[in-house]
mmCIF file of C-alpha atoms and ligand atoms in Angstrom:
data_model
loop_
_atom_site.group_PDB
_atom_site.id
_atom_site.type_symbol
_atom_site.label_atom_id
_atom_site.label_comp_id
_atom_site.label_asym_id
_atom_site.label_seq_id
_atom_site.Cartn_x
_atom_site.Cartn_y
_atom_site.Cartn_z
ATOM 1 C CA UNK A 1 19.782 125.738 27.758
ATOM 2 C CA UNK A 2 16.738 127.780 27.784
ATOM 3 C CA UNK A 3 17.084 128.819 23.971
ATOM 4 C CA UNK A 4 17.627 125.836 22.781
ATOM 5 C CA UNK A 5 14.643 123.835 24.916
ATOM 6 C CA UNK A 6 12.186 126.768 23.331
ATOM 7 C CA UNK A 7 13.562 126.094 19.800
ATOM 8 C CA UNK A 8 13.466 122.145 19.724
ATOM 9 C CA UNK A 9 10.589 121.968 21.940
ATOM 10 C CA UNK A 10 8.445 124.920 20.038
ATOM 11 C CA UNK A 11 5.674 124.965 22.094
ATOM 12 C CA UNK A 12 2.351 126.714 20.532
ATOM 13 C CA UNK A 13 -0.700 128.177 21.367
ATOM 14 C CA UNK A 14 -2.761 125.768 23.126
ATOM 15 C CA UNK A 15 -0.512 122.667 23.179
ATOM 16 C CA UNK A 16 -0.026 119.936 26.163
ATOM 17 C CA UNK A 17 3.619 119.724 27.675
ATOM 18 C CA UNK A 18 4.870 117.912 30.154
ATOM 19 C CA UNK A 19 7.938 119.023 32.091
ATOM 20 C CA UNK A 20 8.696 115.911 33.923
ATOM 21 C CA UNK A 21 12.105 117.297 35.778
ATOM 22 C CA UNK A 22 10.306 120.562 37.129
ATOM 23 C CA UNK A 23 13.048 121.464 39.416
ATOM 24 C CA UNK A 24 12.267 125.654 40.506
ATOM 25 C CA UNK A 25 9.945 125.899 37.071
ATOM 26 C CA UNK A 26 12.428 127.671 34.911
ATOM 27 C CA UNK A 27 11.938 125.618 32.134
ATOM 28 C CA UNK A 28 8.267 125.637 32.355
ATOM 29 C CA UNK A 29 7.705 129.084 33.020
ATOM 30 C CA UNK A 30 9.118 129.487 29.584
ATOM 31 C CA UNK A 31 7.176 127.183 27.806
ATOM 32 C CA UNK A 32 3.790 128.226 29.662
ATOM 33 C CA UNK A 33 4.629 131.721 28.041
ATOM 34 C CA UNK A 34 5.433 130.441 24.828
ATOM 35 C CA UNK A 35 1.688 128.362 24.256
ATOM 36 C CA UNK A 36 0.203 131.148 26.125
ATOM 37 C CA UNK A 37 -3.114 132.462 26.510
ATOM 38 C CA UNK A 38 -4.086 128.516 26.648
ATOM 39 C CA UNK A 39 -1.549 126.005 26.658
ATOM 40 C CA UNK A 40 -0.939 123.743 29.303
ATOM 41 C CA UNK A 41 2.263 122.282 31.182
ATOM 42 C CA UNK A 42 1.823 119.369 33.391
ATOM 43 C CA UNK A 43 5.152 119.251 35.607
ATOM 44 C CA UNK A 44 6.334 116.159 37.650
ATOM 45 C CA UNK A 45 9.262 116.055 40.214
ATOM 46 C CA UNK A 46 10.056 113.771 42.787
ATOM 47 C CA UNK A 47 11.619 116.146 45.015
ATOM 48 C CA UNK A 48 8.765 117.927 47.102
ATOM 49 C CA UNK A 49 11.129 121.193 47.961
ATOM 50 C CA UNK A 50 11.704 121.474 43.984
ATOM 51 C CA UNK A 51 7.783 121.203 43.585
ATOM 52 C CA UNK A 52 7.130 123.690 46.728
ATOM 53 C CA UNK A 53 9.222 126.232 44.972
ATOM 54 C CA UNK A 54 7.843 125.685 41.193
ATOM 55 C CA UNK A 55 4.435 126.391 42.932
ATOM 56 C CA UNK A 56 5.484 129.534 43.909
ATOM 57 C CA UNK A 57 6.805 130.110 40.970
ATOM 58 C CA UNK A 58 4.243 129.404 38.370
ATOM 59 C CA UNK A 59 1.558 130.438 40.440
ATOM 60 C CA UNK A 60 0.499 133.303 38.228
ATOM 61 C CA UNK A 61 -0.228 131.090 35.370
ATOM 62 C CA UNK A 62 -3.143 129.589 37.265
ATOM 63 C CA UNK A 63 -4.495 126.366 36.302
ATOM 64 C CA UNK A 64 -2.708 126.243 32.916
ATOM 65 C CA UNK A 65 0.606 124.591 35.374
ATOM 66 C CA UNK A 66 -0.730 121.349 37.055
ATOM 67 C CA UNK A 67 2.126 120.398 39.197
ATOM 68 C CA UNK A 68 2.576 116.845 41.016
ATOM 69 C CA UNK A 69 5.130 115.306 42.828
ATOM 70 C CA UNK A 70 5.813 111.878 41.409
ATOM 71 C CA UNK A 71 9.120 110.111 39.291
ATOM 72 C CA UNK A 72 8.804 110.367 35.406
ATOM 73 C CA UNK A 73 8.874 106.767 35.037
ATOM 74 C CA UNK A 74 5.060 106.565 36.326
ATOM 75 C CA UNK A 75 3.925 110.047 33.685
ATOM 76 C CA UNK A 76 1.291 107.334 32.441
ATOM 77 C CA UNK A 77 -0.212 107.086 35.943
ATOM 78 C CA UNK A 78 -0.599 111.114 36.522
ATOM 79 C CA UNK A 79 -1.679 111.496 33.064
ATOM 80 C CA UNK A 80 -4.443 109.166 33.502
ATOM 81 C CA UNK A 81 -5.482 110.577 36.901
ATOM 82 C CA UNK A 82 -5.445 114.279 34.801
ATOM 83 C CA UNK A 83 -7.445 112.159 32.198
ATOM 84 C CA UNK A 84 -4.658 113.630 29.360
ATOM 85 C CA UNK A 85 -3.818 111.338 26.545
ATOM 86 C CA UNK A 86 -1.400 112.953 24.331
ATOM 87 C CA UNK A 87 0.988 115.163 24.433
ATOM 88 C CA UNK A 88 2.522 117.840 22.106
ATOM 89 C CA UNK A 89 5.977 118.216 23.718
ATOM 90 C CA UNK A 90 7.801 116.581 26.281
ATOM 91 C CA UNK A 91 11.107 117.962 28.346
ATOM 92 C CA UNK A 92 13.680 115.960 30.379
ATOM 93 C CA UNK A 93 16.610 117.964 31.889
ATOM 94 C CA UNK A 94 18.158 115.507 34.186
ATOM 95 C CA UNK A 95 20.754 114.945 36.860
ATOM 96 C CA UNK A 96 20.256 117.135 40.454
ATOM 97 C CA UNK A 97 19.344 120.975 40.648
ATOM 98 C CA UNK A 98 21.970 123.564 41.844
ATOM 99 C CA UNK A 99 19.053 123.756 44.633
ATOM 100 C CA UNK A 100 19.518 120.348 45.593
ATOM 101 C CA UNK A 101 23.224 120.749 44.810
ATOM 102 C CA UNK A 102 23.538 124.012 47.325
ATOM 103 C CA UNK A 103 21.277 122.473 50.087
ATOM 104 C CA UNK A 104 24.132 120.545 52.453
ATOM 105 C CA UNK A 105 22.014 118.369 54.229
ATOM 106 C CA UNK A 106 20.554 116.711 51.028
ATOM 107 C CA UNK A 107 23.768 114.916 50.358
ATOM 108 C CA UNK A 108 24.677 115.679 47.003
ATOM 109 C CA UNK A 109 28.140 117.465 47.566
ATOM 110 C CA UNK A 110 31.145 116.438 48.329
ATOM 111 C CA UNK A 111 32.491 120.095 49.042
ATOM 112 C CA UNK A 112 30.177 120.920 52.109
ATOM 113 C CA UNK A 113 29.673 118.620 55.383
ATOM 114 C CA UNK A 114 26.193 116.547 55.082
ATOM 115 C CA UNK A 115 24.204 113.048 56.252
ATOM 116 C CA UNK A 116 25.110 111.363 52.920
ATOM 117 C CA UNK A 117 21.523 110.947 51.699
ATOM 118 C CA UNK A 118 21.725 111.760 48.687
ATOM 119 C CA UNK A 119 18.066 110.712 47.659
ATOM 120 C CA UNK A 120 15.705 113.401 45.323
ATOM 121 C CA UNK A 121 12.578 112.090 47.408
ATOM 122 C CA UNK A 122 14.034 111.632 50.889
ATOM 123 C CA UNK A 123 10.890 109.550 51.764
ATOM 124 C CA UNK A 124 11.323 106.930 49.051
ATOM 125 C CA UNK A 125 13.877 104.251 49.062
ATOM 126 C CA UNK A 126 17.334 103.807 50.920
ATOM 127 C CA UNK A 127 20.064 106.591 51.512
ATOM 128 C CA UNK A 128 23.774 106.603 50.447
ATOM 129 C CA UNK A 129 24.584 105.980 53.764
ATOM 130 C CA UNK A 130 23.011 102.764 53.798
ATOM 131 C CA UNK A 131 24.226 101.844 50.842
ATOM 132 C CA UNK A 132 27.724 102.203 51.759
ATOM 133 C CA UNK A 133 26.792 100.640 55.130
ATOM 134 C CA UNK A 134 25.489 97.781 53.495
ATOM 135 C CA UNK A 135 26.544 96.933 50.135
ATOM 136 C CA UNK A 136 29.713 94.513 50.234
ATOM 137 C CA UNK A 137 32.640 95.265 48.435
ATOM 138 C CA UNK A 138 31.803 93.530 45.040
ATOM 139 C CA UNK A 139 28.455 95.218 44.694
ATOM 140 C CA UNK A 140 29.896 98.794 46.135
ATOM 141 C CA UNK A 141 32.596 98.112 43.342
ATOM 142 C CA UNK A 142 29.972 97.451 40.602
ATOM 143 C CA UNK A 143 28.032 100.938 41.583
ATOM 144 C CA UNK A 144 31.504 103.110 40.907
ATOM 145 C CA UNK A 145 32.640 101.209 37.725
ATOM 146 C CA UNK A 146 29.613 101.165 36.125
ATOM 147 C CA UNK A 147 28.009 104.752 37.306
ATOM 148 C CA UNK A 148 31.055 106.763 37.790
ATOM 149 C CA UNK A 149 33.534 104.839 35.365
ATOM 150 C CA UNK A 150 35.791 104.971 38.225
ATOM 151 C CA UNK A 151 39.379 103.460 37.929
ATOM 152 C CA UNK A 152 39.602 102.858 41.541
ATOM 153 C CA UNK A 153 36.507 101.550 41.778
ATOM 154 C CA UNK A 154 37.836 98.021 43.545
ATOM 155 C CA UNK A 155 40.357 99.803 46.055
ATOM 156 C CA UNK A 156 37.423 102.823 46.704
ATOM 157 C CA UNK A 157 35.269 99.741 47.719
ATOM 158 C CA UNK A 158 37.504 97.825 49.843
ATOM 159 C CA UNK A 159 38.338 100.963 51.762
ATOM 160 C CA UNK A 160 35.100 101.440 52.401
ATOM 161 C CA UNK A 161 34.347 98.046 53.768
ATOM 162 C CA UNK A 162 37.506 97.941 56.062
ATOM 163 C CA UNK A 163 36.694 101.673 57.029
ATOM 164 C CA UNK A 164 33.289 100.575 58.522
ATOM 165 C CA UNK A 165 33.537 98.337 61.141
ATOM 166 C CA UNK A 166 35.383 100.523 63.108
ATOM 167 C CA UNK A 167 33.334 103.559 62.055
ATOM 168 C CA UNK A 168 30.618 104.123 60.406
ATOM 169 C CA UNK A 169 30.741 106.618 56.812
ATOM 170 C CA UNK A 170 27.613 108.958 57.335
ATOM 171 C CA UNK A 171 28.618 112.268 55.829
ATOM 172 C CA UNK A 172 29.782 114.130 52.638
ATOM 173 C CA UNK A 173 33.062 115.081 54.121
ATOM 174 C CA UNK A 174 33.926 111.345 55.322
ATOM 175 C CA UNK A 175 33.173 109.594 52.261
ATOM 176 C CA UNK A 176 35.108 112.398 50.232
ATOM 177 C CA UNK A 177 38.432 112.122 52.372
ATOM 178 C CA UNK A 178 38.209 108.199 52.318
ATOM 179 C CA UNK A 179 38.398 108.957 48.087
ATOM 180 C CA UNK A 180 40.882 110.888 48.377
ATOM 181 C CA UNK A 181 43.401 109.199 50.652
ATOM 182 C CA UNK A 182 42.904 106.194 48.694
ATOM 183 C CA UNK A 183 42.886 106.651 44.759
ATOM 184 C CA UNK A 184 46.739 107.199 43.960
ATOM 185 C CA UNK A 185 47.307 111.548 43.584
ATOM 186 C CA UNK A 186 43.949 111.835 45.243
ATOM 187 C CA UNK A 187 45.860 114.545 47.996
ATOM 188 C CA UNK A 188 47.106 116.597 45.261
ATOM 189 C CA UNK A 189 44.670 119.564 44.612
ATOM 190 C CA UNK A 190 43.285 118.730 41.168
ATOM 191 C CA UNK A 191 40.622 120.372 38.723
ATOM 192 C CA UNK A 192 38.205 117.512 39.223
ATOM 193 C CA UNK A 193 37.876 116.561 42.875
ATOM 194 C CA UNK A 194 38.768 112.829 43.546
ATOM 195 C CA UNK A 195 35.363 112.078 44.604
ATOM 196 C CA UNK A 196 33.130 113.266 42.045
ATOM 197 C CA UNK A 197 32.799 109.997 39.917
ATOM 198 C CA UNK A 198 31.819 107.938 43.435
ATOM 199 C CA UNK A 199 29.555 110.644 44.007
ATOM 200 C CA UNK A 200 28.021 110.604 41.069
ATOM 201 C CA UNK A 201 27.926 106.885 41.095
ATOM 202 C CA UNK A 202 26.315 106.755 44.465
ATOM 203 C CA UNK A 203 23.350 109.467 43.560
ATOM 204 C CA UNK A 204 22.438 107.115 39.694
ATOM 205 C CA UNK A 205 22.055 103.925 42.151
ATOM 206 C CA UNK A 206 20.590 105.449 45.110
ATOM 207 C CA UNK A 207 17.657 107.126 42.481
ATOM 208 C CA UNK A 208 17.579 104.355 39.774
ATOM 209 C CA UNK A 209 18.592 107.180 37.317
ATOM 210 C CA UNK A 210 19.635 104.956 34.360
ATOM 211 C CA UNK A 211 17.035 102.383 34.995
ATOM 212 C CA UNK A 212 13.792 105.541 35.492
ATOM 213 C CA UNK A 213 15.520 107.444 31.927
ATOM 214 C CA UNK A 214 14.708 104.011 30.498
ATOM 215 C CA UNK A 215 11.743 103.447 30.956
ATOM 216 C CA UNK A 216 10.947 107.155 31.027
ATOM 217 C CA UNK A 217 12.326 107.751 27.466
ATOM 218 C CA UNK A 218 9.624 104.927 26.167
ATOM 219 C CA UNK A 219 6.816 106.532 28.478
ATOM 220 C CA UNK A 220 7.322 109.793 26.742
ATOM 221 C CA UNK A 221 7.142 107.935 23.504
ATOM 222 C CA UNK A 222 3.832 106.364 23.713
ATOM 223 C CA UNK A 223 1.905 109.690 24.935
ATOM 224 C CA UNK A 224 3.225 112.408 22.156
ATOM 225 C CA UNK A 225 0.989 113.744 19.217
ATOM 226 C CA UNK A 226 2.391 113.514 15.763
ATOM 227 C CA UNK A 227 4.729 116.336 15.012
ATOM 228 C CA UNK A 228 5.661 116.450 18.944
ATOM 229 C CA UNK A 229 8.664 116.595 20.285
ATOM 230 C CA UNK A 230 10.855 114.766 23.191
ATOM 231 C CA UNK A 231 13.608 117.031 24.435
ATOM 232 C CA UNK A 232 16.222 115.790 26.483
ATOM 233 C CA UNK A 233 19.588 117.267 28.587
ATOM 234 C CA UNK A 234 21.952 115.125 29.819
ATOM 235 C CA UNK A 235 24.587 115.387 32.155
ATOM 236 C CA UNK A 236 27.045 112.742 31.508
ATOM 237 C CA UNK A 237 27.998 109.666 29.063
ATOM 238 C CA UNK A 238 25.509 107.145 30.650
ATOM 239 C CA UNK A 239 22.292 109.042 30.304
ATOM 240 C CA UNK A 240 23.317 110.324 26.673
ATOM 241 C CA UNK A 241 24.198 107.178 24.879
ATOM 242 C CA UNK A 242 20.900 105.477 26.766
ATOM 243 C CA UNK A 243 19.030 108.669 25.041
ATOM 244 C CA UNK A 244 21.001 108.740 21.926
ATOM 245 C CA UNK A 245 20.223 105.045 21.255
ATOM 246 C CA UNK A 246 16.644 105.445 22.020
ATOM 247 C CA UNK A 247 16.409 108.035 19.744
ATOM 248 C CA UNK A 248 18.597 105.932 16.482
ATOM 249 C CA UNK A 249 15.916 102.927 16.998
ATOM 250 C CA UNK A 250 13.482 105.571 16.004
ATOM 251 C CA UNK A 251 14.645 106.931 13.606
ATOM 252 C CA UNK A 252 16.043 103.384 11.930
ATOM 253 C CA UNK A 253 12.595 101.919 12.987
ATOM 254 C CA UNK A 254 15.317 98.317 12.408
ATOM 255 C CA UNK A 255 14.680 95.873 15.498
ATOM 256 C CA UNK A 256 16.877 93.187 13.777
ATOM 257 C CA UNK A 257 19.979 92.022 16.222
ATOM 258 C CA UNK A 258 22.772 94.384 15.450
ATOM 259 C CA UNK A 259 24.866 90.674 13.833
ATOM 260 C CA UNK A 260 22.124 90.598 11.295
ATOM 261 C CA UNK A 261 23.571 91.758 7.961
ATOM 262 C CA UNK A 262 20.257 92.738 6.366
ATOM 263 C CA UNK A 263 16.770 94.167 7.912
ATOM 264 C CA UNK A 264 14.465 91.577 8.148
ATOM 265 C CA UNK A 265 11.560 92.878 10.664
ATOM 266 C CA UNK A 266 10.530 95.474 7.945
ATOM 267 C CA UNK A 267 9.929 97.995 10.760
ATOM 268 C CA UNK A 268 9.182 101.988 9.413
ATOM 269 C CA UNK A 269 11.054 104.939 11.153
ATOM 270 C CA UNK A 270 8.574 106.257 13.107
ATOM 271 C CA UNK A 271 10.884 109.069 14.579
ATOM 272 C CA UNK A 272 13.149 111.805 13.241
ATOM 273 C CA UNK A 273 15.897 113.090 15.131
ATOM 274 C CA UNK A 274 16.454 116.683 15.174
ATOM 275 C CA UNK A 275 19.667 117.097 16.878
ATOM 276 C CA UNK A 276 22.742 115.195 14.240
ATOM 277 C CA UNK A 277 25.517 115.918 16.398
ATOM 278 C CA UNK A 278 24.568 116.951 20.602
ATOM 279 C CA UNK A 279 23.550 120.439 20.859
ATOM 280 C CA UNK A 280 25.498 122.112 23.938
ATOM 281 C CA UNK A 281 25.354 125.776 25.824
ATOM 282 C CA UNK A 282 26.808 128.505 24.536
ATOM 283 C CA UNK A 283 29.817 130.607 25.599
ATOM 284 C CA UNK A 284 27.309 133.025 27.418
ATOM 285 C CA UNK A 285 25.440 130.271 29.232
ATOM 286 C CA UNK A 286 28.605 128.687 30.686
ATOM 287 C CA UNK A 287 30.154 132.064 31.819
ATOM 288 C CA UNK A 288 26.969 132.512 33.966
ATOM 289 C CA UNK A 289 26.209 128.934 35.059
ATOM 290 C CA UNK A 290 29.440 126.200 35.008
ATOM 291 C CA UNK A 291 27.530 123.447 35.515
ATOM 292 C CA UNK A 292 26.705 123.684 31.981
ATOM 293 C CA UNK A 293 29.391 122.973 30.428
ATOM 294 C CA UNK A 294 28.589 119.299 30.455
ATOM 295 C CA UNK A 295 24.504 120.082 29.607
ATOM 296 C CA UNK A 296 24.184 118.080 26.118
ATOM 297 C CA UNK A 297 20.654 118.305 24.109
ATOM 298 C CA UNK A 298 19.398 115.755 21.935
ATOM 299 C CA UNK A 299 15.685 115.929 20.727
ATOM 300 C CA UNK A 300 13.168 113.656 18.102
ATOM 301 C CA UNK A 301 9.858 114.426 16.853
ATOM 302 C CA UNK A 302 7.448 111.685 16.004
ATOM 303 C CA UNK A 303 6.666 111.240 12.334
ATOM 304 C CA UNK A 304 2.885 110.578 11.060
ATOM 305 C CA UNK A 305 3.109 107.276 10.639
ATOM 306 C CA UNK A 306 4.653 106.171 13.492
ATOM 307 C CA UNK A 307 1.656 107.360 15.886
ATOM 308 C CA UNK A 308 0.476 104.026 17.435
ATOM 309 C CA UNK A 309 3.930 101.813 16.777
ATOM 310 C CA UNK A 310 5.861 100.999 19.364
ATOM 311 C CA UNK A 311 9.161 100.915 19.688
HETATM 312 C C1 LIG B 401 18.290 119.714 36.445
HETATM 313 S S1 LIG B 401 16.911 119.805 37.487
HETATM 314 C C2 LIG B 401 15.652 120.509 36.470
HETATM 315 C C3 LIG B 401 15.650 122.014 36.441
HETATM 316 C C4 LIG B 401 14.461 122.571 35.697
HETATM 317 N N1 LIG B 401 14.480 122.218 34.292
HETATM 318 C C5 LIG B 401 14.365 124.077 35.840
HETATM 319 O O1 LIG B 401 14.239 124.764 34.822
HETATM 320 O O2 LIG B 401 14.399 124.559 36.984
HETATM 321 C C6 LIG B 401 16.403 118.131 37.588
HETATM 322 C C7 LIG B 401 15.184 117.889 38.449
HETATM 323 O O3 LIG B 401 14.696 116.600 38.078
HETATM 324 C C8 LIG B 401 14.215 115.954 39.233
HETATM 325 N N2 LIG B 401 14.245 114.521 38.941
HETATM 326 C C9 LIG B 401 15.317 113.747 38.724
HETATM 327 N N3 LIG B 401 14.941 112.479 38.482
HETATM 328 C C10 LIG B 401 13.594 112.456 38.515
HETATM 329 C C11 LIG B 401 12.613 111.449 38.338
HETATM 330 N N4 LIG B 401 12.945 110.174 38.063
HETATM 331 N N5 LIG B 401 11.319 111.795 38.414
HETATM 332 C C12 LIG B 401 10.948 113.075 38.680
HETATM 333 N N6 LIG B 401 11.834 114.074 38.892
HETATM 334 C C13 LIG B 401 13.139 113.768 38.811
HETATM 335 C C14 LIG B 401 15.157 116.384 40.328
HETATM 336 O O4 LIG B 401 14.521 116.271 41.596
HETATM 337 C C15 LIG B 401 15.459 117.851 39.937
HETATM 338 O O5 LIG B 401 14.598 118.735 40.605
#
């Protein structure tokens, strides 16, 4: 969605962005053109192989691209360390990179053989493996209903459990059989492969996803300018309706309890959203790249008034 970041996102001559989900740089290459001669992009990713390659790719812009490997939930800490206070435009695109997708061994796919780690920094944390070694069956159950909406979710888990003790489920290959010998038509070749709501399940609970966008969404709050913007891409129904209702308490400003009939905390809008309805790829974008098809953009830009409130 590389149009679309440029025009929500509008970065200018000499403003401060922060890409926080760097991945290989694309996005940021884009927006260090776009505020060139002087603008600046601070990037963050947690994954050090994503930040290796978005060295190498930025590295012609100098010191305008400060690059650090870190999760967006801490920004405030890096920030601080830079000694930057606000910000004129900040850019989540979330979910995994097709390099982290495409790299076996990390875990992330169920169509090629891999340890099941499944983690963006493999040094922080616990893998998928362990999780599935150690979880029992109600939590394991909890982690597909509520991150992969997963029918089977109860049966998925108690397979799991009885499959263990006689062997243990280390790899992407295992744990995507298991699926699909035990939801009902999970043999049958299908569009969607059985196992992609466990995986995507396991890889939001293995990396905190919901719990970092959170906090992250608020973090990117506090730092931006008036007039900046917060652009975000989403890759399924959890992240966007976290994001979409972050963005409607800005823009209502309303902290009441939703059974109040009436405001009574008198709070002002201090956001305004820019996206009504989710802004998605194109035709063009899709033909070249399938994985966007699901890419949804929603974006806010702070109002005046609302440059010190919280939310
Ligand atoms: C979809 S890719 C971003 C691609 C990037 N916009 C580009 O143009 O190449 C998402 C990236 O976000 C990173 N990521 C996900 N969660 C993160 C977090 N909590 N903190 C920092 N990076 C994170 C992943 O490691 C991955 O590299």
């Amino acid at each position: 969605m590389t149009k679309e970041v440029l025009r929500y996102l509008e970065p200018h001559r000499g403003g401060i962005y922060l890409d926080r989900t760097l991945g290989g740089g694309g996005h940021a290459r884009l927006i260090l053109e776009a505020s060139s001669p002087e603008g600046l992009l601070i990037g963050l990713d947690r994954d050090a192989a994503a930040l290796a390659a978005a060295k190498a790719n930025l590295a012609d812009f100098g010191e305008r691209a400060i690059l650090r490997q870190g999760n967006f939930a801490d920004m405030a800490v890096h920030l601080d360390h830079l000694r930057i206070d606000r910000l004129d435009g900040v850019l989540l695109d979330l979910g995994v990179s097709s390099y982290q997708l495409d790299t076996p061994e990390r875990g992330f796919s169920f169509r090629e053989e891999g340890l099941l780690d499944m983690r963006m920094n493999p040094s922080e944390g616990v893998s998928a493996a362990s999780v599935l070694a150690e979880a029992d069956a109600g939590e394991l159950q909890r982690i597909f209903r509520e991150y992969g909406e997963e029918r089977w979710a109860g049966k998925i888990a108690r397979m799991i459990v009885a499959t263990r003790d006689r062997q243990p489920i280390q790899t992407t290959l295992q744990l995507a059989d298991l699926v699909s010998r035990t939801v009902p038509g999970g043999r049958v070749p299908q569009r969607i492969h059985p196992a992609t709501r466990v995986f995507q399940a396991l890889r939001i609970h293995v990396n905190g996803e919901l719990e970092n966008l959170r906090a992250g969404l608020d973090a990117a709050w506090q730092r931006l300018n008036a007039g900046g913007r917060l652009v975000v891409i989403s890759f399924h129904s959890l992240e966007d309706r976290i994001v979409k209702q972050f963005f409607r308490a800005l823009e209502t400003g309303c902290i009441c309890p939703p059974r109040f009939a009436v405001c009574v905390c008198g709070q002002e809008p201090v956001g305004r959203v820019m996206t009504r309805k989710a802004v998605r790829a194109d035709e063009m974008e899709t033909s070249h790249n399938p994985r966007a098809r699901s890419a949804v953009l929603r974006a806010v830009e702070k109002l005046p008034l609302g440059d010190d409130q919280d939310v």
